[in-house]
mmCIF file of C-alpha atoms in Angstrom:
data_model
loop_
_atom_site.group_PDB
_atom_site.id
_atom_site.type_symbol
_atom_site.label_atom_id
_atom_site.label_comp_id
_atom_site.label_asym_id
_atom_site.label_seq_id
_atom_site.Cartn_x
_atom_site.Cartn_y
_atom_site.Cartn_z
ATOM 1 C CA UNK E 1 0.000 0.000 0.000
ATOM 2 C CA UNK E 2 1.138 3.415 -0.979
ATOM 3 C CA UNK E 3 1.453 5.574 2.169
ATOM 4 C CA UNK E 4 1.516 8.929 0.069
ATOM 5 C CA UNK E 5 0.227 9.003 -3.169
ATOM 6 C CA UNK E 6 0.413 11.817 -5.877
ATOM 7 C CA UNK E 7 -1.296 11.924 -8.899
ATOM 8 C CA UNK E 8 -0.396 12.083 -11.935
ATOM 9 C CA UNK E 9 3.512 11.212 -11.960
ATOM 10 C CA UNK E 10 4.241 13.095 -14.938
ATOM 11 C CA UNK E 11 2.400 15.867 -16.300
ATOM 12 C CA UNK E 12 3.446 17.622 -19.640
ATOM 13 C CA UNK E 13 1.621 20.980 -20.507
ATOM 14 C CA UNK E 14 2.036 24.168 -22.141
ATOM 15 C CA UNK E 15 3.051 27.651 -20.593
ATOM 16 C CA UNK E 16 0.002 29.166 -19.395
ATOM 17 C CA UNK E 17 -2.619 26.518 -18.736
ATOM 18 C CA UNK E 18 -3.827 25.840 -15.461
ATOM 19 C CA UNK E 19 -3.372 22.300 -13.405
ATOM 20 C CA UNK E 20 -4.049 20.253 -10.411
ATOM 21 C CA UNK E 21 -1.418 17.885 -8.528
ATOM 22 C CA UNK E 22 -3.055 15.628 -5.935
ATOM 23 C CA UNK E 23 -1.923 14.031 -2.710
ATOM 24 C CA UNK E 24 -3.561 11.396 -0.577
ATOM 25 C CA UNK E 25 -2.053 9.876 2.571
ATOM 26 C CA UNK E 26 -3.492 6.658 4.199
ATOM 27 C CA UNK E 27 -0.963 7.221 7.399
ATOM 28 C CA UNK E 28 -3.508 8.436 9.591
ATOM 29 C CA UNK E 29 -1.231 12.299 9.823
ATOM 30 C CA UNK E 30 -2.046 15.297 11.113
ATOM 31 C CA UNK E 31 0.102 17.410 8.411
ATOM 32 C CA UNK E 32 1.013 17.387 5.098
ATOM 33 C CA UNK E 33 3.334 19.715 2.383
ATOM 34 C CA UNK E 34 4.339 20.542 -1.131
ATOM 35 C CA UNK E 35 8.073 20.733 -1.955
ATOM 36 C CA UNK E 36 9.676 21.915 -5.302
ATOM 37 C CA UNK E 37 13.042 20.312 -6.223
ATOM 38 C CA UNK E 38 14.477 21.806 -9.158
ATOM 39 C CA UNK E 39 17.154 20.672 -11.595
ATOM 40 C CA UNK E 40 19.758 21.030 -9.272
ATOM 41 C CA UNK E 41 17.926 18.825 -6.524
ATOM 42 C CA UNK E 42 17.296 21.834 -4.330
ATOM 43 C CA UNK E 43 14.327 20.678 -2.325
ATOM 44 C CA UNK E 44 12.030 23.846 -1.168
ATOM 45 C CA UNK E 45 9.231 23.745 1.070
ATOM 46 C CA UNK E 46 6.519 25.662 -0.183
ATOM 47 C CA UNK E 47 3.553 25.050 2.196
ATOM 48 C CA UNK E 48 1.991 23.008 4.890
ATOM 49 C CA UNK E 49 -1.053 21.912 6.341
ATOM 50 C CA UNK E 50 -1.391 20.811 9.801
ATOM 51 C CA UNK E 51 -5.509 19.597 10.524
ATOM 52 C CA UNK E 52 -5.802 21.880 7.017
ATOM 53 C CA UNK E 53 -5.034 24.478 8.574
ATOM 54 C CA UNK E 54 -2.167 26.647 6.991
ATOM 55 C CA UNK E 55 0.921 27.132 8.703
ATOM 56 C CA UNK E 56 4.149 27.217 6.207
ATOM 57 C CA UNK E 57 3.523 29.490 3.313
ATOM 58 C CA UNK E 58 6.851 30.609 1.725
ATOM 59 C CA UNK E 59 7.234 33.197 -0.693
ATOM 60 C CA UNK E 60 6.071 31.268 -3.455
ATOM 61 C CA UNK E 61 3.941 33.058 -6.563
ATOM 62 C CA UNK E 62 0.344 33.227 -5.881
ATOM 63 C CA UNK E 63 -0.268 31.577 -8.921
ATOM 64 C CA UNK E 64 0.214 28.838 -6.526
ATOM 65 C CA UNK E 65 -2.388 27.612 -4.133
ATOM 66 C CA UNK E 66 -2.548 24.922 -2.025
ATOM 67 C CA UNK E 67 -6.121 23.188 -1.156
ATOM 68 C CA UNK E 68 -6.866 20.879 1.985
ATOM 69 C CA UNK E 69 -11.032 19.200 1.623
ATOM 70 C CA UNK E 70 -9.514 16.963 4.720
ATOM 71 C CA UNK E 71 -6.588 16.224 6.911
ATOM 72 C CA UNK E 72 -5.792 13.429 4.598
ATOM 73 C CA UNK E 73 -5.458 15.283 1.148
ATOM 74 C CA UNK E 74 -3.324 18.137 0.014
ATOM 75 C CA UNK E 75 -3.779 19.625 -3.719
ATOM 76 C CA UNK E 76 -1.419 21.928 -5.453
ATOM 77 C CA UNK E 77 -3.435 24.146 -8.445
ATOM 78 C CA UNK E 78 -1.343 26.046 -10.244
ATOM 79 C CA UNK E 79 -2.673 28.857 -12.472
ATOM 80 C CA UNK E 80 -1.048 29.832 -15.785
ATOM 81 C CA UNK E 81 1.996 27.972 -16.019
ATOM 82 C CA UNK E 82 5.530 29.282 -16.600
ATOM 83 C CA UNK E 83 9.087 28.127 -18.060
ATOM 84 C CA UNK E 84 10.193 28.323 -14.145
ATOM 85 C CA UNK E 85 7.494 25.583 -13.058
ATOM 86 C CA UNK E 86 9.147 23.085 -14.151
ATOM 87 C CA UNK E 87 10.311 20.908 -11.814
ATOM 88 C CA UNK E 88 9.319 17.978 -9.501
ATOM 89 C CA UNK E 89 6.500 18.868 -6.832
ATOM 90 C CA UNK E 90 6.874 16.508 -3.889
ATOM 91 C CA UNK E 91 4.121 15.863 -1.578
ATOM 92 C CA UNK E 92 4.805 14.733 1.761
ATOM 93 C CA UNK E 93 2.800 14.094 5.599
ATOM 94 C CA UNK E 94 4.345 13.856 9.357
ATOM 95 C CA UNK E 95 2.764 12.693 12.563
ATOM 96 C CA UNK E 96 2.396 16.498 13.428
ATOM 97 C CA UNK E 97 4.521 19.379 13.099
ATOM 98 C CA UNK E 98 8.561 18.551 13.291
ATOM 99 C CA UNK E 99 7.936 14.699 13.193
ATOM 100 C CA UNK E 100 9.991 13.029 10.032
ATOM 101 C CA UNK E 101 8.051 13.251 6.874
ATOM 102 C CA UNK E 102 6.851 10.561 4.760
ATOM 103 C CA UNK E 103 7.318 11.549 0.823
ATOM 104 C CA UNK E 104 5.477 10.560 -2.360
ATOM 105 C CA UNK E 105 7.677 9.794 -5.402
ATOM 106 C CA UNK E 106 6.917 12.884 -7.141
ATOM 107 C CA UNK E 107 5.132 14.718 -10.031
ATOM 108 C CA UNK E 108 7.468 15.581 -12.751
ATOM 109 C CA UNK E 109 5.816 18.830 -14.322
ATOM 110 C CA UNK E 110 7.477 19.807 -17.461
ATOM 111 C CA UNK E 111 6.019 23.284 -19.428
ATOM 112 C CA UNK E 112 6.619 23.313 -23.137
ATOM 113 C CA UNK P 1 24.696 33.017 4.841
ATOM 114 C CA UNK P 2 22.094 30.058 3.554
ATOM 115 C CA UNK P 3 20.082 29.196 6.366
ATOM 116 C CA UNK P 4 21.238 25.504 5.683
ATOM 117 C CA UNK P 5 24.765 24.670 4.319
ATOM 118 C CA UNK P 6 25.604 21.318 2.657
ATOM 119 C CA UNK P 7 28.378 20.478 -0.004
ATOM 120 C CA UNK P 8 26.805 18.664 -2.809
ATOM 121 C CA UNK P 9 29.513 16.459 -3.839
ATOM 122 C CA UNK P 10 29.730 14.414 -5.548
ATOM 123 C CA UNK P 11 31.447 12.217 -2.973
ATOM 124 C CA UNK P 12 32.844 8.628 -4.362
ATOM 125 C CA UNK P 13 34.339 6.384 -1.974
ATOM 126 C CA UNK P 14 35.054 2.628 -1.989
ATOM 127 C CA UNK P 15 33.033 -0.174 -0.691
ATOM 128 C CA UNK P 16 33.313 -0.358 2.406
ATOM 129 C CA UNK P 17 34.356 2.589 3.566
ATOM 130 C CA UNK P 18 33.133 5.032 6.177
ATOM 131 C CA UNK P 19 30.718 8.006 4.273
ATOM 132 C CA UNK P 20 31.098 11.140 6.443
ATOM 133 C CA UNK P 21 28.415 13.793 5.719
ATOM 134 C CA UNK P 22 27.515 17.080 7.084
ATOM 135 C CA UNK P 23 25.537 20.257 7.441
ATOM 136 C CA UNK P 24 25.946 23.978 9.124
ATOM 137 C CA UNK P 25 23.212 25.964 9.766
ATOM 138 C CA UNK P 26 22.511 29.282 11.195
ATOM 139 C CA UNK P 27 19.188 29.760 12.545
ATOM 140 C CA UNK P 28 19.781 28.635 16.160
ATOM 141 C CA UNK P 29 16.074 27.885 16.421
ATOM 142 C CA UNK P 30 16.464 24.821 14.700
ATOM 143 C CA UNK P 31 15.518 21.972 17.050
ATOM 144 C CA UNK P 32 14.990 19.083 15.338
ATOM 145 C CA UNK P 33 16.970 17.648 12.304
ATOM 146 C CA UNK P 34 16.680 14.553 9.862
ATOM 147 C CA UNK P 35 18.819 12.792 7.454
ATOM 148 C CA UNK P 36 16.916 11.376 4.365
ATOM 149 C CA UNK P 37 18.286 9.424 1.893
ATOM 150 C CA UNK P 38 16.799 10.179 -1.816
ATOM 151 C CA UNK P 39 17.407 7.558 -4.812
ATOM 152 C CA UNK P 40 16.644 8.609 -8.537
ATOM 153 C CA UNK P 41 13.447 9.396 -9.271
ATOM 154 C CA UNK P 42 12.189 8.731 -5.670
ATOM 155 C CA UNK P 43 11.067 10.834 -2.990
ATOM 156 C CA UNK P 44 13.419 11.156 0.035
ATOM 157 C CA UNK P 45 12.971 8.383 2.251
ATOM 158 C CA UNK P 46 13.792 9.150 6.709
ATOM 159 C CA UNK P 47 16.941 7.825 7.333
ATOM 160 C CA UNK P 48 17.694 9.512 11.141
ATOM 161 C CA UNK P 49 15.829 11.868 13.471
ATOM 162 C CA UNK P 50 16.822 13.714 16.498
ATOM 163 C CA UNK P 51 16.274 16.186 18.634
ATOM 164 C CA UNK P 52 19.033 16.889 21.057
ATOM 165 C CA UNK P 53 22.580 16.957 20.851
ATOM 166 C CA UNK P 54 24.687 14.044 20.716
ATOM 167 C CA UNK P 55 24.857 10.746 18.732
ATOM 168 C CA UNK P 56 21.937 8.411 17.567
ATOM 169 C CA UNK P 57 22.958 5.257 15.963
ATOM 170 C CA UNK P 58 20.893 3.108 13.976
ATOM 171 C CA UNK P 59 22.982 -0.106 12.144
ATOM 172 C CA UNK P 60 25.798 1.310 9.926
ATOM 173 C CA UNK P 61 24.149 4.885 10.330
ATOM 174 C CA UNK P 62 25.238 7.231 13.041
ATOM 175 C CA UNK P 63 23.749 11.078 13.156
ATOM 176 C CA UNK P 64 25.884 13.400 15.347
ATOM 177 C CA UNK P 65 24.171 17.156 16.558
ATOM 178 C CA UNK P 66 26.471 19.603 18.041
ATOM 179 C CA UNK P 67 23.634 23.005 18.246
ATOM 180 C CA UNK P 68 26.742 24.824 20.056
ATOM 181 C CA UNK P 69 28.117 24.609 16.581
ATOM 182 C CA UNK P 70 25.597 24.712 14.880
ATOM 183 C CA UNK P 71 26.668 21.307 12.961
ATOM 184 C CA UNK P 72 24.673 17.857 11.934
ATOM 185 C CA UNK P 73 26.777 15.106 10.417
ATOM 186 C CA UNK P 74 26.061 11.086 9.443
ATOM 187 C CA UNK P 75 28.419 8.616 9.149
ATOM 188 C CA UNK P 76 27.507 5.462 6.943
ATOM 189 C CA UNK P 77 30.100 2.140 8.276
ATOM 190 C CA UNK P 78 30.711 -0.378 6.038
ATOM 191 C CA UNK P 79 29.498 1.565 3.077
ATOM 192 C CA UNK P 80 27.834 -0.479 0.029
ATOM 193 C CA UNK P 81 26.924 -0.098 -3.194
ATOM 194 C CA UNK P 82 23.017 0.322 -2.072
ATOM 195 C CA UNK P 83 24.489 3.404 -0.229
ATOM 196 C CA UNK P 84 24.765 5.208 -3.685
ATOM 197 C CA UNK P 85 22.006 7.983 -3.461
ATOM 198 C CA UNK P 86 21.499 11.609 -2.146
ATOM 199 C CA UNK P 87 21.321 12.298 1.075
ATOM 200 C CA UNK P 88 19.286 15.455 2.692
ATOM 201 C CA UNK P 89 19.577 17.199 5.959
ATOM 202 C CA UNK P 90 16.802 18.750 6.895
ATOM 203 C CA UNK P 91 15.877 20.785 10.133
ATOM 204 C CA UNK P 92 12.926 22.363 11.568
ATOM 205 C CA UNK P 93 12.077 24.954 14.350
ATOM 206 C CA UNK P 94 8.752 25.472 16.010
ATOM 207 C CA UNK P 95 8.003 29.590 15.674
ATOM 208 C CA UNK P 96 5.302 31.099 17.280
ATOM 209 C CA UNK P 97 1.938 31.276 14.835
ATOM 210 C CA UNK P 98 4.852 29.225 12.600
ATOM 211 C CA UNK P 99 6.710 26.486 11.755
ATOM 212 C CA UNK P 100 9.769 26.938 10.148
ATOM 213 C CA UNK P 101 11.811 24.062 8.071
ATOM 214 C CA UNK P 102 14.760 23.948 5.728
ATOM 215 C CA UNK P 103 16.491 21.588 3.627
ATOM 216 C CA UNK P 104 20.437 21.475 2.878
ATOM 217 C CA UNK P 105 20.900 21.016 -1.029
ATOM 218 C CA UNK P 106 22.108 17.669 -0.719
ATOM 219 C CA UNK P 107 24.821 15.249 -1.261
ATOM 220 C CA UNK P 108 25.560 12.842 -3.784
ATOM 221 C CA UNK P 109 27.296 9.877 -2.744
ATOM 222 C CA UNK P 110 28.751 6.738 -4.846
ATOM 223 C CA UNK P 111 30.271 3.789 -3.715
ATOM 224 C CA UNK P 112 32.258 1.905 -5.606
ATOM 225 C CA UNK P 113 32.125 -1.766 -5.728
#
């Protein structure tokens, strides 16, 4: 069983459409994130939700926004899609706040 | 000054050797820091978490936390092929109406057979 799953795996679109990345956890956690990792394997945190409530939001374009319906999903929508999106958007969940964090394998976004 | 400092490598070494990693940091709030270990086209997977300064061992991995110097490091013993990934510090800080959290850029190891 997959303890964080993110759909799709790879998604290949064209500058400025609009997509979705899902995330679903079956660990039973209280909080969940979105990372980028770019080329250079940089891994940034871009937000969090603990109970879906917000409570990491780094300076990230507000094209971006994140979306908890329930403690055990976390969307990423992403409006009008640049060059710079590219990149692999990892979803992860912890316990609770500063517990170790269980990753998905990633979403490989790639803007023509 | 990053808020996280790692080298990233690449470090080769041969099997069996020790793999000596590490990451500075400067955000003294930092209270709890991780190790992950991240193969190609996978997410990072936990390798070692603590909290306080000192060492944690764990079979051929052993995390060391010095907060007076503001310094994280992991050995790997008896290094194997396997071992060949990145690995990630990571560290986070509880912050009033916050949480803060920061990753080093990570290191690529290889060991040679």
């Amino acid at each position: 069983d997959t303890a964080v799953s993110q759909t799709p795996k790879y998604l290949v679109t064209q500058m400025g459409n609009d997509k979705s990345i899902k995330c679903e956890q079956n660990l039973g956690h209280d909080t969940m994130y979105w990372y980028k990792q770019d080329s250079k394997k940089f891994l940034k945190i871009m937000f969090s939700y603990n109970n879906k409530e917000l409570i990491i939001n780094e300076t990230v374009p507000n094209r971006f926004s994140p979306k908890s319906p329930d403690k055990a999903h976390l969307n990423l929508h992403i409006n009008s899609l640049e060059l710079g999106d590219s990149a692999v958007y990892f979803c992860a969940s912890s316990l609770g706040v500063n517990q170790p964090q269980h990753f998905g394998d990633g979403t490989r976004l790639s803007i023509l | 000054q990053k808020e996280v400092e790692q080298d990233p490598g690449p470090l080769s070494v041969p099997e069996g050797a020790i793999v000596s990693l590490n990451c500075t940091y400067s955000n003294s709030a930092f209270q709890y820091f991780m190790w992950y270990r991240q193969y190609s086209r996978k997410g990072p997977e936990l390798l070692m978490y603590t909290y306080s300064s000192g060492n944690k061992e764990d079979g051929r991995f052993t995390a060391q936390v010095d907060k007076s110097s503001k310094y994280i490091s992991l050995f790997i013993r008896d290094s194997q092929p396997s071992d060949s990934a990145t690995y990630l510090c990571a560290m986070s800080a509880p912050l009033r109406g916050n949480n803060r959290l920061a990753f080093g850029k990570g290191n690529q190891v290889v060991v040679i057979p």
